[in-house]
Coordinates of C-alpha atoms in Angstrom, one line a residue:
M1 CA -14.6 -0.5 25.1
D2 CA -11.6 -0.1 27.3
G3 CA -9.7 1.8 24.6
G4 CA -6.3 1.2 23.3
W5 CA -5.1 -0.5 20.1
L6 CA -5.3 -4.0 18.8
V7 CA -2.8 -5.0 16.1
T8 CA -3.5 -8.1 14.0
G9 CA -0.6 -9.8 12.2
A10 CA 1.6 -8.5 15.0
G11 CA 4.4 -10.9 14.4
G12 CA 5.2 -9.5 11.0
M13 CA 7.7 -6.7 10.2
L14 CA 5.2 -3.8 10.2
G15 CA 3.3 -5.3 13.2
Q16 CA 6.4 -5.4 15.3
D17 CA 7.4 -1.8 14.4
L18 CA 3.8 -0.6 15.1
L19 CA 3.8 -2.1 18.6
T20 CA 7.2 -0.5 19.2
A21 CA 5.8 2.9 18.0
L22 CA 2.7 2.6 20.1
A23 CA 4.7 1.7 23.2
A24 CA 7.0 4.7 22.6
G25 CA 3.9 6.9 22.3
G26 CA 2.5 5.8 25.5
E27 CA -0.4 4.0 23.9
K28 CA -2.1 0.9 25.4
A29 CA -1.7 -1.8 22.7
T30 CA -2.2 -5.6 22.3
G31 CA -0.6 -7.5 19.4
L32 CA -2.1 -10.8 18.1
G33 CA -0.1 -12.9 15.7
R34 CA -1.3 -15.5 13.2
I35 CA -1.3 -18.2 15.8
D36 CA -3.2 -16.0 18.2
L37 CA -6.0 -14.9 15.9
D38 CA -7.4 -16.2 12.6
I39 CA -8.9 -13.1 11.1
T40 CA -11.2 -15.2 8.9
D41 CA -12.9 -16.7 12.0
A42 CA -15.8 -14.3 12.8
G43 CA -16.4 -15.8 16.2
A44 CA -12.8 -15.5 17.2
V45 CA -12.5 -11.9 15.9
R46 CA -15.6 -10.9 17.8
A47 CA -14.3 -12.6 21.0
A48 CA -10.9 -10.8 20.6
L49 CA -12.5 -7.4 20.3
A50 CA -14.8 -8.1 23.2
A51 CA -11.8 -9.3 25.4
H52 CA -9.5 -6.3 24.5
G53 CA -12.1 -3.6 23.9
P54 CA -9.9 -1.6 21.4
S55 CA -10.7 1.9 20.1
V56 CA -8.5 1.3 17.1
V57 CA -7.8 -2.0 15.3
V58 CA -4.9 -2.1 12.8
N59 CA -4.9 -5.0 10.4
C60 CA -1.4 -6.0 9.5
A61 CA -2.4 -9.6 8.8
A62 CA -2.2 -10.6 5.1
W63 CA -1.2 -13.2 2.6
T64 CA 1.9 -11.6 1.1
A65 CA 3.3 -14.5 -0.9
V66 CA 2.7 -12.8 -4.2
D67 CA 3.7 -15.6 -6.5
D68 CA 2.0 -18.4 -4.5
A69 CA -1.2 -16.5 -4.7
E70 CA -1.4 -17.2 -8.5
A71 CA -1.9 -20.9 -7.8
K72 CA -3.7 -20.4 -4.5
E73 CA -6.0 -17.5 -5.1
D74 CA -8.8 -18.9 -3.0
Q75 CA -6.5 -19.2 0.0
A76 CA -5.1 -15.7 -0.5
L77 CA -8.7 -14.4 -0.9
A78 CA -9.7 -15.8 2.5
V79 CA -6.9 -13.9 4.3
N80 CA -6.8 -10.7 2.1
G81 CA -10.5 -10.4 1.3
E82 CA -12.6 -12.3 3.8
G83 CA -10.5 -11.5 6.8
P84 CA -10.8 -7.7 6.3
R85 CA -14.6 -8.1 5.9
V86 CA -14.8 -10.0 9.1
L87 CA -12.7 -7.4 10.9
A88 CA -14.7 -4.6 9.5
E89 CA -18.0 -6.1 10.5
A90 CA -16.7 -6.7 14.0
C91 CA -15.4 -3.1 14.3
R92 CA -18.8 -1.8 13.1
A93 CA -20.5 -3.7 15.9
S94 CA -18.0 -2.6 18.6
G95 CA -17.5 0.9 17.4
A96 CA -13.8 0.6 16.8
V97 CA -11.9 2.4 14.1
L98 CA -10.2 0.1 11.6
L99 CA -6.9 0.8 9.8
H100 CA -6.3 -1.8 7.1
I101 CA -3.0 -2.2 5.3
S102 CA -3.2 -2.6 1.5
T103 CA -0.8 -2.5 -1.4
D104 CA 0.2 -0.8 -4.7
Y105 CA -0.7 -4.1 -6.4
V106 CA -4.3 -3.0 -6.6
F107 CA -3.2 -0.8 -9.5
A108 CA -2.2 -1.9 -13.0
G109 CA 1.3 -0.4 -12.6
D110 CA 1.3 1.2 -16.1
A111 CA 0.9 4.9 -15.1
D112 CA 3.5 7.6 -15.8
A113 CA 2.5 9.8 -12.8
P114 CA 1.9 9.0 -9.2
Y115 CA -1.4 7.1 -8.5
A116 CA -3.9 9.3 -6.6
E117 CA -5.7 7.7 -3.7
D118 CA -8.9 7.6 -5.8
A119 CA -7.3 6.3 -9.0
P120 CA -9.2 3.3 -10.6
L121 CA -8.2 -0.1 -9.4
A122 CA -7.0 -2.6 -12.0
P123 CA -5.0 -5.4 -10.4
R124 CA -3.0 -7.7 -12.7
S125 CA -2.2 -10.4 -10.2
A126 CA -4.1 -12.7 -7.9
Y127 CA -2.5 -11.0 -4.9
G128 CA -3.7 -7.6 -6.2
R129 CA -7.2 -8.9 -6.8
T130 CA -7.5 -10.3 -3.3
K131 CA -6.2 -7.1 -1.7
A132 CA -8.7 -5.0 -3.8
V133 CA -11.5 -7.2 -2.4
G134 CA -10.3 -6.5 1.1
E135 CA -10.2 -2.7 0.5
S136 CA -13.7 -2.7 -0.8
A137 CA -15.0 -4.7 2.2
V138 CA -13.5 -2.2 4.7
L139 CA -14.7 0.9 2.9
T140 CA -18.2 -0.5 2.4
A141 CA -18.7 -1.7 6.0
L142 CA -17.0 1.3 7.6
P143 CA -17.7 4.4 5.5
D144 CA -17.0 6.7 8.4
T145 CA -14.5 4.8 10.5
G146 CA -12.6 2.6 8.0
Y147 CA -9.1 3.5 6.7
V148 CA -7.2 1.8 3.9
V149 CA -3.5 2.6 3.9
R150 CA -1.7 1.4 0.8
T151 CA 2.1 0.8 1.1
A152 CA 4.8 -0.6 -1.2
W153 CA 8.4 -1.8 -1.3
L154 CA 8.3 -2.2 2.5
Y155 CA 11.5 -3.1 4.4
G156 CA 12.7 -3.2 8.0
A157 CA 14.7 -5.0 10.6
G158 CA 11.8 -7.4 11.6
G159 CA 11.5 -9.6 8.6
G160 CA 12.7 -10.8 5.3
N161 CA 12.7 -8.1 2.6
F162 CA 14.6 -6.8 -0.4
V163 CA 17.0 -4.6 1.5
R164 CA 18.1 -7.4 3.8
T165 CA 18.5 -9.7 0.8
M166 CA 20.8 -7.3 -1.0
I167 CA 22.8 -6.8 2.2
R168 CA 23.3 -10.6 2.3
L169 CA 24.1 -10.9 -1.4
E170 CA 26.7 -8.1 -1.3
G171 CA 28.8 -10.3 0.9
V172 CA 28.7 -13.4 -1.4
K173 CA 28.4 -12.0 -5.0
D174 CA 31.0 -10.2 -7.0
T175 CA 28.3 -8.5 -9.1
L176 CA 24.5 -8.3 -8.9
D177 CA 22.1 -7.9 -11.8
V178 CA 19.1 -6.0 -10.6
V179 CA 15.9 -4.9 -12.3
D180 CA 15.9 -1.3 -13.5
D181 CA 12.5 -1.1 -15.2
Q182 CA 10.3 -1.2 -12.2
R183 CA 9.8 2.1 -10.3
G184 CA 8.6 2.6 -6.7
Q185 CA 9.1 4.0 -3.3
P186 CA 11.2 2.0 -0.8
T187 CA 9.4 2.5 2.5
W188 CA 10.8 1.8 6.0
S189 CA 8.3 -0.1 8.1
A190 CA 9.2 2.0 11.2
D191 CA 8.3 5.2 9.4
L192 CA 5.0 3.8 8.3
A193 CA 4.3 2.6 11.8
E194 CA 4.7 6.1 13.2
L195 CA 2.4 7.5 10.5
L196 CA -0.2 4.9 11.4
V197 CA -0.1 6.0 15.0
G198 CA -0.8 9.5 13.9
L199 CA -3.6 8.4 11.6
G200 CA -5.3 6.4 14.4
R201 CA -5.1 9.3 16.8
G202 CA -6.5 11.6 14.1
A203 CA -9.4 9.1 13.5
L204 CA -10.3 9.1 17.2
A205 CA -10.1 12.9 17.4
G206 CA -12.2 13.3 14.3
T207 CA -9.5 15.2 12.4
A208 CA -8.6 12.5 9.9
P209 CA -11.3 11.7 7.3
A210 CA -12.0 8.1 6.7
G211 CA -11.0 6.5 3.4
V212 CA -7.8 5.7 1.4
Y213 CA -4.3 7.0 2.2
H214 CA -0.9 6.1 0.6
G215 CA 1.8 5.2 3.1
T216 CA 4.9 5.2 1.0
S217 CA 8.1 7.2 1.2
G218 CA 8.7 10.3 -0.9
G219 CA 10.7 10.3 -4.1
E220 CA 11.1 7.3 -6.3
T221 CA 13.7 4.9 -7.7
T222 CA 14.1 1.5 -9.2
W223 CA 15.3 -1.8 -7.6
F224 CA 18.6 -1.1 -9.3
G225 CA 18.8 2.4 -7.9
L226 CA 17.9 1.1 -4.4
T227 CA 20.5 -1.6 -4.6
R228 CA 23.2 0.8 -5.6
E229 CA 22.3 3.0 -2.5
I230 CA 22.4 -0.1 -0.3
F231 CA 25.9 -0.9 -1.6
R232 CA 27.0 2.7 -1.0
L233 CA 25.8 2.5 2.6
L234 CA 27.7 -0.7 3.1
G235 CA 30.8 1.0 1.8
A236 CA 30.8 -1.3 -1.2
D237 CA 31.3 -0.3 -4.8
P238 CA 27.9 0.6 -6.4
G239 CA 29.5 -0.3 -9.8
R240 CA 29.2 -4.0 -8.8
V241 CA 25.4 -3.6 -9.3
R242 CA 24.4 -3.9 -12.9
P243 CA 21.0 -3.0 -14.5
T244 CA 18.8 -5.5 -16.1
T245 CA 15.1 -5.9 -17.1
S246 CA 12.1 -7.7 -15.7
E247 CA 12.3 -10.2 -18.5
A248 CA 15.5 -11.6 -16.9
F249 CA 13.5 -12.5 -13.8
V250 CA 10.2 -14.0 -14.9
R251 CA 7.9 -14.9 -12.1
P252 CA 4.4 -16.4 -11.8
A253 CA 2.8 -13.0 -10.8
P254 CA 3.4 -9.9 -12.9
R255 CA 5.2 -7.1 -11.0
P256 CA 3.9 -3.5 -11.5
A257 CA 6.3 -1.5 -13.6
Y258 CA 5.2 1.7 -11.9
S259 CA 4.3 1.6 -8.2
V260 CA 4.7 5.3 -7.3
L261 CA 1.8 6.5 -5.1
G262 CA 0.6 10.1 -4.5
H263 CA 0.2 11.4 -1.0
D264 CA -2.2 14.3 -1.2
R265 CA -4.8 13.0 1.3
W266 CA -2.4 13.3 4.3
R267 CA -2.9 17.1 4.2
A268 CA -6.6 16.6 4.7
A269 CA -5.7 14.7 7.9
G270 CA -3.3 17.3 9.1
L271 CA -0.4 14.9 8.8
A272 CA 2.8 15.1 6.9
P273 CA 3.5 12.4 4.3
L274 CA 6.6 10.2 4.8
R275 CA 10.0 11.6 4.1
N276 CA 12.2 10.9 1.1
W277 CA 13.2 7.2 0.7
K278 CA 17.0 7.9 0.8
D279 CA 16.8 9.8 4.1
A280 CA 14.7 7.0 5.6
L281 CA 17.1 4.3 4.3
A282 CA 20.1 6.0 5.8
D283 CA 18.4 6.1 9.3
A284 CA 17.1 2.6 9.0
F285 CA 20.3 1.0 7.8
P286 CA 22.1 0.3 11.1
A287 CA 19.2 -1.7 12.5
V288 CA 18.5 -3.5 9.2
L289 CA 22.1 -4.3 8.8
A290 CA 22.4 -5.6 12.3
A291 CA 19.3 -7.8 11.9
E292 CA 20.6 -9.3 8.7
Q293 CA 24.1 -9.9 10.2
A294 CA 22.5 -11.6 13.2
A295 CA 20.4 -13.8 11.0
T296 CA 23.4 -14.8 8.9
H297 CA 25.4 -15.6 12.1
R298 CA 22.6 -17.8 13.4
S299 CA 22.4 -19.8 10.1

């Protein structure tokens, strides 16, 4: 292996931020988007690893259309379940470490305390089921060099997400009704990217044990609370945001009512968990706002 990092799903929000963080850290990195590499194609994956010789592979590729997965579970399973298995087997053959991105949707979402990394899985949606299959494939194939990093409520400048949507809606709506009975941890993709760089380095150094980690911000809030904070950062009146319930926004896939994840395992890896979500949002906001304003201008 020539060393360096290989990022799949590199065109997505997290993939973009990860490549930026790797470049800033002086790491050799190659990013492959969906059109560059089909992670379900075993031959193509083996060829990519042979061509680039990475020491660390980070799988940011995923089927993330949560509602569409309910009607297209087989297609979602190919990307979220079969793809990680193919990558894990290729990494096992090449000796590369694999960091695989997963989700809070693997849990039932009915807890009243943060989910530990080893909490039982009980996905309630097709998306969650397919992501659980992917987790199992990675951990089974790579017991010593496979890492599953669950994240949730991800936002950033490089893609569509809740924060950008609320920024846009603030400019066109007098009031907004936002769900206040789902709790989670808004997480800046750039923060998670830097944490993944640290985890990959720890994996290579032998200081970060393989297994499951939770890559979400500290603290917790609801979508309503997050939106009020977005309005505050925009200089808008948070009182224009009104609380409502999940029943007002029925969707094909059930949303977890409680998506708060625990972060104990980072200490075993000698790494600090991510900071509080409010602090991260304040730092992220200028770039996220600029990206949304640019997108609105183009449209």
